[in-house]
PDB file of C-alpha atoms in Angstrom:
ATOM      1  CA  UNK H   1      62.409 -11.679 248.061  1.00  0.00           C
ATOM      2  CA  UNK H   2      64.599 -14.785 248.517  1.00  0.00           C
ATOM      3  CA  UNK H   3      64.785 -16.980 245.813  1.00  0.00           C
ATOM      4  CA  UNK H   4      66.250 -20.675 245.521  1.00  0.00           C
ATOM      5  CA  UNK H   5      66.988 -22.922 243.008  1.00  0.00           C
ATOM      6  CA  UNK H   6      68.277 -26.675 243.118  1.00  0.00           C
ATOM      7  CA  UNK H   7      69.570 -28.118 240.082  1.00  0.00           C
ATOM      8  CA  UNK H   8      69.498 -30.611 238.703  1.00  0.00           C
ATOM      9  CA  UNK H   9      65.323 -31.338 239.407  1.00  0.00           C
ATOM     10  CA  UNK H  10      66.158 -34.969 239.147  1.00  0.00           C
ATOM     11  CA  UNK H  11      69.246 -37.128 238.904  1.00  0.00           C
ATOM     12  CA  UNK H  12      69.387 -40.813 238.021  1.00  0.00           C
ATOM     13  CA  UNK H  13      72.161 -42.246 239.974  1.00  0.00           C
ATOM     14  CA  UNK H  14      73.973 -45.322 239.349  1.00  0.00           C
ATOM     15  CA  UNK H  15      75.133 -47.325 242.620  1.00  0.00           C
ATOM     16  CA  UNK H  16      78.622 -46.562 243.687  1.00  0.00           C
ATOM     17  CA  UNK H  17      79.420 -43.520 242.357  1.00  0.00           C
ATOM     18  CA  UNK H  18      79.416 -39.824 242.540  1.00  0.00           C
ATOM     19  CA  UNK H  19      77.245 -37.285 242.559  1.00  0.00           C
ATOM     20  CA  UNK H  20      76.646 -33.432 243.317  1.00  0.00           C
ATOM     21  CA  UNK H  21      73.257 -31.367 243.628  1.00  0.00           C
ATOM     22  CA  UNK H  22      73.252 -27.576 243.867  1.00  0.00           C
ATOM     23  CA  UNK H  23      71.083 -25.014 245.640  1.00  0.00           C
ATOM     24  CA  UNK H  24      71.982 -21.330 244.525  1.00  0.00           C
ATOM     25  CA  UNK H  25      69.926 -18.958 246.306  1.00  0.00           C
ATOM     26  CA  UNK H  26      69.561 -14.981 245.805  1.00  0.00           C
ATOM     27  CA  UNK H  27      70.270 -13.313 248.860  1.00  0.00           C
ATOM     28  CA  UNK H  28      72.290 -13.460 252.062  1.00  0.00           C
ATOM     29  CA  UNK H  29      70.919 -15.653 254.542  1.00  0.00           C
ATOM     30  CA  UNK H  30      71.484 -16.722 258.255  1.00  0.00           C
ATOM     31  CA  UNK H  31      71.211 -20.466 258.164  1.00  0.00           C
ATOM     32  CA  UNK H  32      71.046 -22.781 255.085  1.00  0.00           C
ATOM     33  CA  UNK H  33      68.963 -26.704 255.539  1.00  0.00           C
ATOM     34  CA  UNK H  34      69.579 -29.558 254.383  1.00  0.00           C
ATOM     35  CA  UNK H  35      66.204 -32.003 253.917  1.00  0.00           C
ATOM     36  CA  UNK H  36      65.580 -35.181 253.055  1.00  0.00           C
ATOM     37  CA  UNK H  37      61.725 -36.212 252.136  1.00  0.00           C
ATOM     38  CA  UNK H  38      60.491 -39.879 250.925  1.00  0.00           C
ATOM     39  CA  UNK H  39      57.115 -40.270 249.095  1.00  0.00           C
ATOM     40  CA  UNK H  40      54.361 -39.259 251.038  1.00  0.00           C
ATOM     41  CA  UNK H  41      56.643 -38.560 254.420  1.00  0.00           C
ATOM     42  CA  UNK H  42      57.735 -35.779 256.246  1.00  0.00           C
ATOM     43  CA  UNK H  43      60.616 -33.790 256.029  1.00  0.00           C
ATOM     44  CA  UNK H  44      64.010 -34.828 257.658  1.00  0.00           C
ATOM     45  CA  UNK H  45      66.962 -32.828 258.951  1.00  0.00           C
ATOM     46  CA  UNK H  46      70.020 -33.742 256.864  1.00  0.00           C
ATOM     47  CA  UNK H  47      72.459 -30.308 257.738  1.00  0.00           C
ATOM     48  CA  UNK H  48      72.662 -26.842 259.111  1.00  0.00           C
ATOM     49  CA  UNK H  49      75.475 -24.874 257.624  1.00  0.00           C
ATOM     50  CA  UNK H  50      75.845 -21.685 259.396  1.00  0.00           C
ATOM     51  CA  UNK H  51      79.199 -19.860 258.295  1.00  0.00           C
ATOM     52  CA  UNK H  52      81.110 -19.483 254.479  1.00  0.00           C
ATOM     53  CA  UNK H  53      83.218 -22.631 254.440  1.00  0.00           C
ATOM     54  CA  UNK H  54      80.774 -24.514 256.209  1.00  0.00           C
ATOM     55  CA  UNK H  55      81.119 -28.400 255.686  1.00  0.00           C
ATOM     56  CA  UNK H  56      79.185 -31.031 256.973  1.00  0.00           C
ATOM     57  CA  UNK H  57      79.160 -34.886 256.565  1.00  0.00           C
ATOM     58  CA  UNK H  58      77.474 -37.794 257.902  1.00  0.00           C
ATOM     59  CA  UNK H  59      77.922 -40.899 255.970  1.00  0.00           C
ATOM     60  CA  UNK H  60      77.941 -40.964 252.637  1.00  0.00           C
ATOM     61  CA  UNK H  61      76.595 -37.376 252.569  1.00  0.00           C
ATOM     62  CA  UNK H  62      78.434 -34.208 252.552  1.00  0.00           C
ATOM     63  CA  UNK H  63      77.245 -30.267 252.335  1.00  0.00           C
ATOM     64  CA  UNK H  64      79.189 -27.371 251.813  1.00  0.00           C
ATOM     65  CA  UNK H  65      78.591 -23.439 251.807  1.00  0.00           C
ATOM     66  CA  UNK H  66      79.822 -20.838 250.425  1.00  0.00           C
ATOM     67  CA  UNK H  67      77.950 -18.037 251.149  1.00  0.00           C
ATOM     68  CA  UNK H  68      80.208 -15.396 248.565  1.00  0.00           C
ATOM     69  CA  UNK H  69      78.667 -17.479 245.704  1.00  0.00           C
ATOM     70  CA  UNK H  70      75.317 -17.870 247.434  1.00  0.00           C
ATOM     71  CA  UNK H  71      75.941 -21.341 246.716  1.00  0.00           C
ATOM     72  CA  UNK H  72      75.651 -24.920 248.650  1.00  0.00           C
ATOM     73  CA  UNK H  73      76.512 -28.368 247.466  1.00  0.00           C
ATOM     74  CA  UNK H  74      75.093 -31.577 248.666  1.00  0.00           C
ATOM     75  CA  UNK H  75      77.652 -34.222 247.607  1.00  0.00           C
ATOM     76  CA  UNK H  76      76.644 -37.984 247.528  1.00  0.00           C
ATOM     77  CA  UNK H  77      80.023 -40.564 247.880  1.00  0.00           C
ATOM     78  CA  UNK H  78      79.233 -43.856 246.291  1.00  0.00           C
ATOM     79  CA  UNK H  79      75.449 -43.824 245.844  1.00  0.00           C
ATOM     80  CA  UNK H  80      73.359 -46.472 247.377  1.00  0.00           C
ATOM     81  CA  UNK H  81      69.656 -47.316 246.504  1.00  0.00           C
ATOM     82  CA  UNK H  82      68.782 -45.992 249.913  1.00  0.00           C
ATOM     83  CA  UNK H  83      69.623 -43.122 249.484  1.00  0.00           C
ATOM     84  CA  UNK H  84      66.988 -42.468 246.887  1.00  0.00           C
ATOM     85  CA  UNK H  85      64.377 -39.784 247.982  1.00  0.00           C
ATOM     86  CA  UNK H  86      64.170 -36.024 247.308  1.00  0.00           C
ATOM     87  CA  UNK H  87      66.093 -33.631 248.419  1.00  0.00           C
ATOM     88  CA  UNK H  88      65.447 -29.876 249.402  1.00  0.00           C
ATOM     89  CA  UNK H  89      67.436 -27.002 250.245  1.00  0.00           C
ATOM     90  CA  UNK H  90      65.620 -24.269 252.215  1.00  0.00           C
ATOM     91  CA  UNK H  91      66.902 -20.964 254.144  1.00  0.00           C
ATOM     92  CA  UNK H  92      66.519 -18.318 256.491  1.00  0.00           C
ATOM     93  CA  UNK H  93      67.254 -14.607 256.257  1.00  0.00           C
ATOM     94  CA  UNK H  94      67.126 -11.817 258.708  1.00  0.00           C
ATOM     95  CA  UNK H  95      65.501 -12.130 261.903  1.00  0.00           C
ATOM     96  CA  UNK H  96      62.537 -14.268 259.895  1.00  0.00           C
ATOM     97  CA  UNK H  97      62.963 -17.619 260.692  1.00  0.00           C
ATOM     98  CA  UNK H  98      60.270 -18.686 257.873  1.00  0.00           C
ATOM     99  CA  UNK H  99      61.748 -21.462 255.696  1.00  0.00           C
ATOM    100  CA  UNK H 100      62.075 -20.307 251.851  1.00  0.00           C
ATOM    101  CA  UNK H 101      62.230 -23.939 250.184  1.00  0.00           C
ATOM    102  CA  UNK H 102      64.421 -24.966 246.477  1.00  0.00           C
ATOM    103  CA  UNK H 103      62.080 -26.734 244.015  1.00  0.00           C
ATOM    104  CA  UNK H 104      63.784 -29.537 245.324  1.00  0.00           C
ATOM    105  CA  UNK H 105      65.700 -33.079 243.418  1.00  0.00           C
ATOM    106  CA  UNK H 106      64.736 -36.270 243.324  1.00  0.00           C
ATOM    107  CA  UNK H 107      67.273 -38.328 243.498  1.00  0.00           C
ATOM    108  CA  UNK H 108      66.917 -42.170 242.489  1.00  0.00           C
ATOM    109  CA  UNK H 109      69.579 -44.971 242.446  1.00  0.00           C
ATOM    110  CA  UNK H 110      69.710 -47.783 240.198  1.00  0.00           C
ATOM    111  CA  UNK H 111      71.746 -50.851 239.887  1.00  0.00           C
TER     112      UNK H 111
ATOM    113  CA  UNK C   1      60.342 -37.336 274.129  1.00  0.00           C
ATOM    114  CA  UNK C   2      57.357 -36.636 271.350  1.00  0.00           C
ATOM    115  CA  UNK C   3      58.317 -35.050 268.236  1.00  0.00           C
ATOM    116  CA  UNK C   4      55.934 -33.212 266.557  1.00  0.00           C
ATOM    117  CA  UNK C   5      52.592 -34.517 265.738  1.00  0.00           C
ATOM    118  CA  UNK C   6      49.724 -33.893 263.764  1.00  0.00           C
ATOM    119  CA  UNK C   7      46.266 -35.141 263.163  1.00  0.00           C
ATOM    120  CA  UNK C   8      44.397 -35.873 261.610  1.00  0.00           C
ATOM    121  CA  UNK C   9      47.011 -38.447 259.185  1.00  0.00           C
ATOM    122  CA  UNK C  10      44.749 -37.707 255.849  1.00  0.00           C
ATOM    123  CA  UNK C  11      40.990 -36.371 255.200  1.00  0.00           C
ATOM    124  CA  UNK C  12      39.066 -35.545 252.434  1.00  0.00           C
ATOM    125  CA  UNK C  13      36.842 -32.832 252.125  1.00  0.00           C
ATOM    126  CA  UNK C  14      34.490 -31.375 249.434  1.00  0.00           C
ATOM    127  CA  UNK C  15      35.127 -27.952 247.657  1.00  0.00           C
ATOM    128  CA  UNK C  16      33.378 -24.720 250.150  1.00  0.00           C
ATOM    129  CA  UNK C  17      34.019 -26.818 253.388  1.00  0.00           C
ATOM    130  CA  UNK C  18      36.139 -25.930 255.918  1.00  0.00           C
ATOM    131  CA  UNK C  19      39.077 -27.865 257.628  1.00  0.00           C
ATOM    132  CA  UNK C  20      40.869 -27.467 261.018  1.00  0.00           C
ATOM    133  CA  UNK C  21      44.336 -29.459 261.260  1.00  0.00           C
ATOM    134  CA  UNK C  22      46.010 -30.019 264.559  1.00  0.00           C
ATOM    135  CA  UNK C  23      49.290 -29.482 265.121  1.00  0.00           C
ATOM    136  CA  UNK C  24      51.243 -30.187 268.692  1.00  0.00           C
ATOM    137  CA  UNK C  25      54.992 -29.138 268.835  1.00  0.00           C
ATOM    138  CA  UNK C  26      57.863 -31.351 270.550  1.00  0.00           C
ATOM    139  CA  UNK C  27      58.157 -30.565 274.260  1.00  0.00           C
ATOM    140  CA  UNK C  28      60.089 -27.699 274.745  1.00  0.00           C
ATOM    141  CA  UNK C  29      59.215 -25.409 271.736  1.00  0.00           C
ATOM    142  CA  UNK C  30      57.095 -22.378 271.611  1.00  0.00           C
ATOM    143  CA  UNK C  31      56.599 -21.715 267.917  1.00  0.00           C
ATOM    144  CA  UNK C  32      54.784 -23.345 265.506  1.00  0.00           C
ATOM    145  CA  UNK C  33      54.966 -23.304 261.565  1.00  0.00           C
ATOM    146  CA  UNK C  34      52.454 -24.125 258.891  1.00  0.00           C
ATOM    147  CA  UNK C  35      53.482 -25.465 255.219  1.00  0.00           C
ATOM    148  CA  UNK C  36      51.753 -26.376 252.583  1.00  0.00           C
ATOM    149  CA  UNK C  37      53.586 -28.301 249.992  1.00  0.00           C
ATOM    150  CA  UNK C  38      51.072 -29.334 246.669  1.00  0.00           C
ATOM    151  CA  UNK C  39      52.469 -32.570 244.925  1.00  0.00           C
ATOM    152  CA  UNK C  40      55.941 -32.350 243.226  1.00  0.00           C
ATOM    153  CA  UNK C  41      56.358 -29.289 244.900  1.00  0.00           C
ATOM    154  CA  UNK C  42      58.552 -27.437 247.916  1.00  0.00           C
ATOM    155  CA  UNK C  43      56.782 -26.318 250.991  1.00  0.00           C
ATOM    156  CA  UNK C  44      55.267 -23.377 251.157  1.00  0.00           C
ATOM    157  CA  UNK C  45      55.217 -21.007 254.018  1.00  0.00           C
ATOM    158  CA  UNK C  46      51.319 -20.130 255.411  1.00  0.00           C
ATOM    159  CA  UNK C  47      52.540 -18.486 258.767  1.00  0.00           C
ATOM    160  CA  UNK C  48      53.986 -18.788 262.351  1.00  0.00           C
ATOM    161  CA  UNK C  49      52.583 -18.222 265.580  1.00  0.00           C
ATOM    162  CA  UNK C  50      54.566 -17.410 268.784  1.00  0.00           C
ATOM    163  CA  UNK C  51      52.729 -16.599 271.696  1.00  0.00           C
ATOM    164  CA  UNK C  52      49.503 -17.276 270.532  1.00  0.00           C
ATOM    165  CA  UNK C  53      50.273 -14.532 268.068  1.00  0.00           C
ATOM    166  CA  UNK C  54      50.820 -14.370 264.321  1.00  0.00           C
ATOM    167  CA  UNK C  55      54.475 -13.198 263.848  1.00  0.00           C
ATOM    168  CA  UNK C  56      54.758 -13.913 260.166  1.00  0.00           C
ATOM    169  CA  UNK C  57      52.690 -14.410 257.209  1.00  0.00           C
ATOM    170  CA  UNK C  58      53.385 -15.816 253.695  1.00  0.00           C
ATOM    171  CA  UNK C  59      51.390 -15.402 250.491  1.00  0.00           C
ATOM    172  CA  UNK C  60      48.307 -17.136 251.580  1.00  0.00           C
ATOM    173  CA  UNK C  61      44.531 -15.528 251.403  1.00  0.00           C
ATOM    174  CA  UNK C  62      42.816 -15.082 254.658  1.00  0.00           C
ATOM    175  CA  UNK C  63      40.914 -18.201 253.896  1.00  0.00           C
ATOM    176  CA  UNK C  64      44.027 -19.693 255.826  1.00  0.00           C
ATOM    177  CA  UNK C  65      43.931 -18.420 259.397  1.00  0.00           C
ATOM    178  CA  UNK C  66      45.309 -19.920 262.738  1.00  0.00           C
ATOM    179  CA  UNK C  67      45.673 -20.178 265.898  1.00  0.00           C
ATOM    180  CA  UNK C  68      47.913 -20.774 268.981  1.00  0.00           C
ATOM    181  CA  UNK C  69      46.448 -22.215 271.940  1.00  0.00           C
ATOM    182  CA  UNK C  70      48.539 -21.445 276.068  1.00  0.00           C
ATOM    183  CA  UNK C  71      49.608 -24.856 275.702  1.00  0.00           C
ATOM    184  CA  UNK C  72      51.807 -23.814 272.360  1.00  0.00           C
ATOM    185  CA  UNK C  73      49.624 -26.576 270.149  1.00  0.00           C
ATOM    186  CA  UNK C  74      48.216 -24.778 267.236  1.00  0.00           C
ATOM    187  CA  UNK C  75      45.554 -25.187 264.646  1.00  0.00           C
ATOM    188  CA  UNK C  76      45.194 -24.088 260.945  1.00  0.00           C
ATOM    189  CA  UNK C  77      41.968 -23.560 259.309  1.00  0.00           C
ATOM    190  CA  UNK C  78      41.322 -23.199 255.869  1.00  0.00           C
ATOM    191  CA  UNK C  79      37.587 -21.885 254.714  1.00  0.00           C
ATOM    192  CA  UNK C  80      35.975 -22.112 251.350  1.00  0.00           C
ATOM    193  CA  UNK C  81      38.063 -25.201 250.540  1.00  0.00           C
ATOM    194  CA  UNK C  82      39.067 -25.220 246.696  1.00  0.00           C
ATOM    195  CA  UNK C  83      40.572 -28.051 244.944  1.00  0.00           C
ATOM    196  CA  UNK C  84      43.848 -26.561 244.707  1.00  0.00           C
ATOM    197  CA  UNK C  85      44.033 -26.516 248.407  1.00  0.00           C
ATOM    198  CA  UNK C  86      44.775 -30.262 248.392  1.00  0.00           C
ATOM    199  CA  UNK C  87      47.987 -30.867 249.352  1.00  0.00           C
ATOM    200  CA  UNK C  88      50.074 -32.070 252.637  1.00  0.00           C
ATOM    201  CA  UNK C  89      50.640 -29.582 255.105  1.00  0.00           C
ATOM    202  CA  UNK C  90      53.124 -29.754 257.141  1.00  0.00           C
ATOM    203  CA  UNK C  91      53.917 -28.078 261.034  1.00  0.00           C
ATOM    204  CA  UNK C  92      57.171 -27.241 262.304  1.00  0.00           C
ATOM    205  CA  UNK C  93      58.046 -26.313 265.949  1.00  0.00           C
ATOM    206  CA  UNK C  94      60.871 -24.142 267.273  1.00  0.00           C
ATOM    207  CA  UNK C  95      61.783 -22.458 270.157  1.00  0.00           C
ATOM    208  CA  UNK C  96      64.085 -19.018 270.401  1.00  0.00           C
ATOM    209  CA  UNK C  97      66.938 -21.149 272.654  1.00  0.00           C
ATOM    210  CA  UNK C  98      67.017 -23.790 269.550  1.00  0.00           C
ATOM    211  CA  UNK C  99      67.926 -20.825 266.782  1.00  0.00           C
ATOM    212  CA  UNK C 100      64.954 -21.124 265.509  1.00  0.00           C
ATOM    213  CA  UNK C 101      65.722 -24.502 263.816  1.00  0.00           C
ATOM    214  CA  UNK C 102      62.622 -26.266 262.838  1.00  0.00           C
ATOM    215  CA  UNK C 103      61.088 -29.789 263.437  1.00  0.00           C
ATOM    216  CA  UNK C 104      58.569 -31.107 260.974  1.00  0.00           C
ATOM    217  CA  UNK C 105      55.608 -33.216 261.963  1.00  0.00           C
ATOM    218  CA  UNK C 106      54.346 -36.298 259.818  1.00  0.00           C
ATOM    219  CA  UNK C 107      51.956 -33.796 258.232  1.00  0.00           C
ATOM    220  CA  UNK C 108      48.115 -34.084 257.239  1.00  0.00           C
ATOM    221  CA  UNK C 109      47.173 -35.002 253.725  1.00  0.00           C
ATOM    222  CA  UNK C 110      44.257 -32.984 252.369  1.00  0.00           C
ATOM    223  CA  UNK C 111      42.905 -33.662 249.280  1.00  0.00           C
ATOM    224  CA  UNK C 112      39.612 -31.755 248.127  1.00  0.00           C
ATOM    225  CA  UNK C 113      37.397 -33.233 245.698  1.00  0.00           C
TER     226      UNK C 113
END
């Protein structure tokens, strides 16, 4: 059974600078997700990494994959209070295309 | 074109009722997802229909069944409502020629008193 974790669970940014979240998952997988979810909203497509090697940006936002270390990175460039929300990982395996969700971070920004 | 939608927005129900939820998928898709994701917590997998069948199933009793109407809208329907059960569920369409990626709706808050 596919497992994911996301650490940290939450992360206090400060505006401006750096920061990295990691989803580790337990088995190979076909596609890994990238979500974004505000309080009381949906869920909305950040990434899809398909391949090892993977990288995707947009904005201030970047995601990586590596799929030998069954490991993905969501990398935040100089924080910014909107990007405060939380932040899943998910993935798909086999021919299932069920989502398997991390426990998720929330992520919040202060001045 | 509509995304996903879903209705109704919230409702509260009383422990033993039953609920339907409505879920209709963006144009073009022919499967439908159902999540449930309790507060503070990840979504959840219930199950997925594809033509008007159930093709997969998480760890959910059979107090959560579905359905998949010719139009590819779908419904969920959860009996013997407990309090636990409150949570927001969420639907997700995709189709086969999309990979399978998966659009969320705004989802329907359920909260069982």
């Amino acid at each position: 059974e596919l497992k994911v974790e996301q650490n940290p669970l939450f992360l206090s940014m400060q505006e401006g600078k750096n920061y990295t979240i990691y989803c580790n998952y337990s088995t190979t997988s076909d596609r890994l997700y990238w979500y974004r979810q505000d309080p009381g909203k949906s869920l909305e497509s950040l990434f899809v990494l398909l391949s090892n090697g993977a990288v995707k940006q947009e904005g201030r936002l970047m995601a990586s994959l590596d799929t030998k270390a069954r490991l993905s990175t969501l990398h935040i460039t100089a924080a910014v209070h909107d990007l405060s929300a939380t932040y899943f990982c998910a993935l798909t395996t086999g021919t299932a295309s069920k989502l398997t969700f991390g426990t998720g971070t929330r992520l919040q920004v202060t001045l | 074109d509509a995304g996903v939608t879903q209705s109704p927005t919230h409702l509260i129900k009383t422990r033993g009722q039953q609920v339907t939820l409505r879920c209709s998928p963006k144009s073009g898709h022919d499967t439908v997802s159902w999540y449930q994701q309790a507060l503070g917590q990840g979504p959840q997998f219930i199950f997925q229909y594809y033509e008007e069948e159930e093709r997969q199933r998480g760890n959910f009793p059979d107090r959560f069944s579905g359905h998949q109407f010719p139009n590819y809208s779908s419904e969920l329907n959860v009996n013997a409502l407990l309090l636990g059960d409150s949570a927001l569920y969420l639907c997700a369409s995709s189709s086969v020629t999309g990979a399978y990626e998966q659009y969320f709706g705004p989802g329907t808050r359920l909260t069982v008193t």
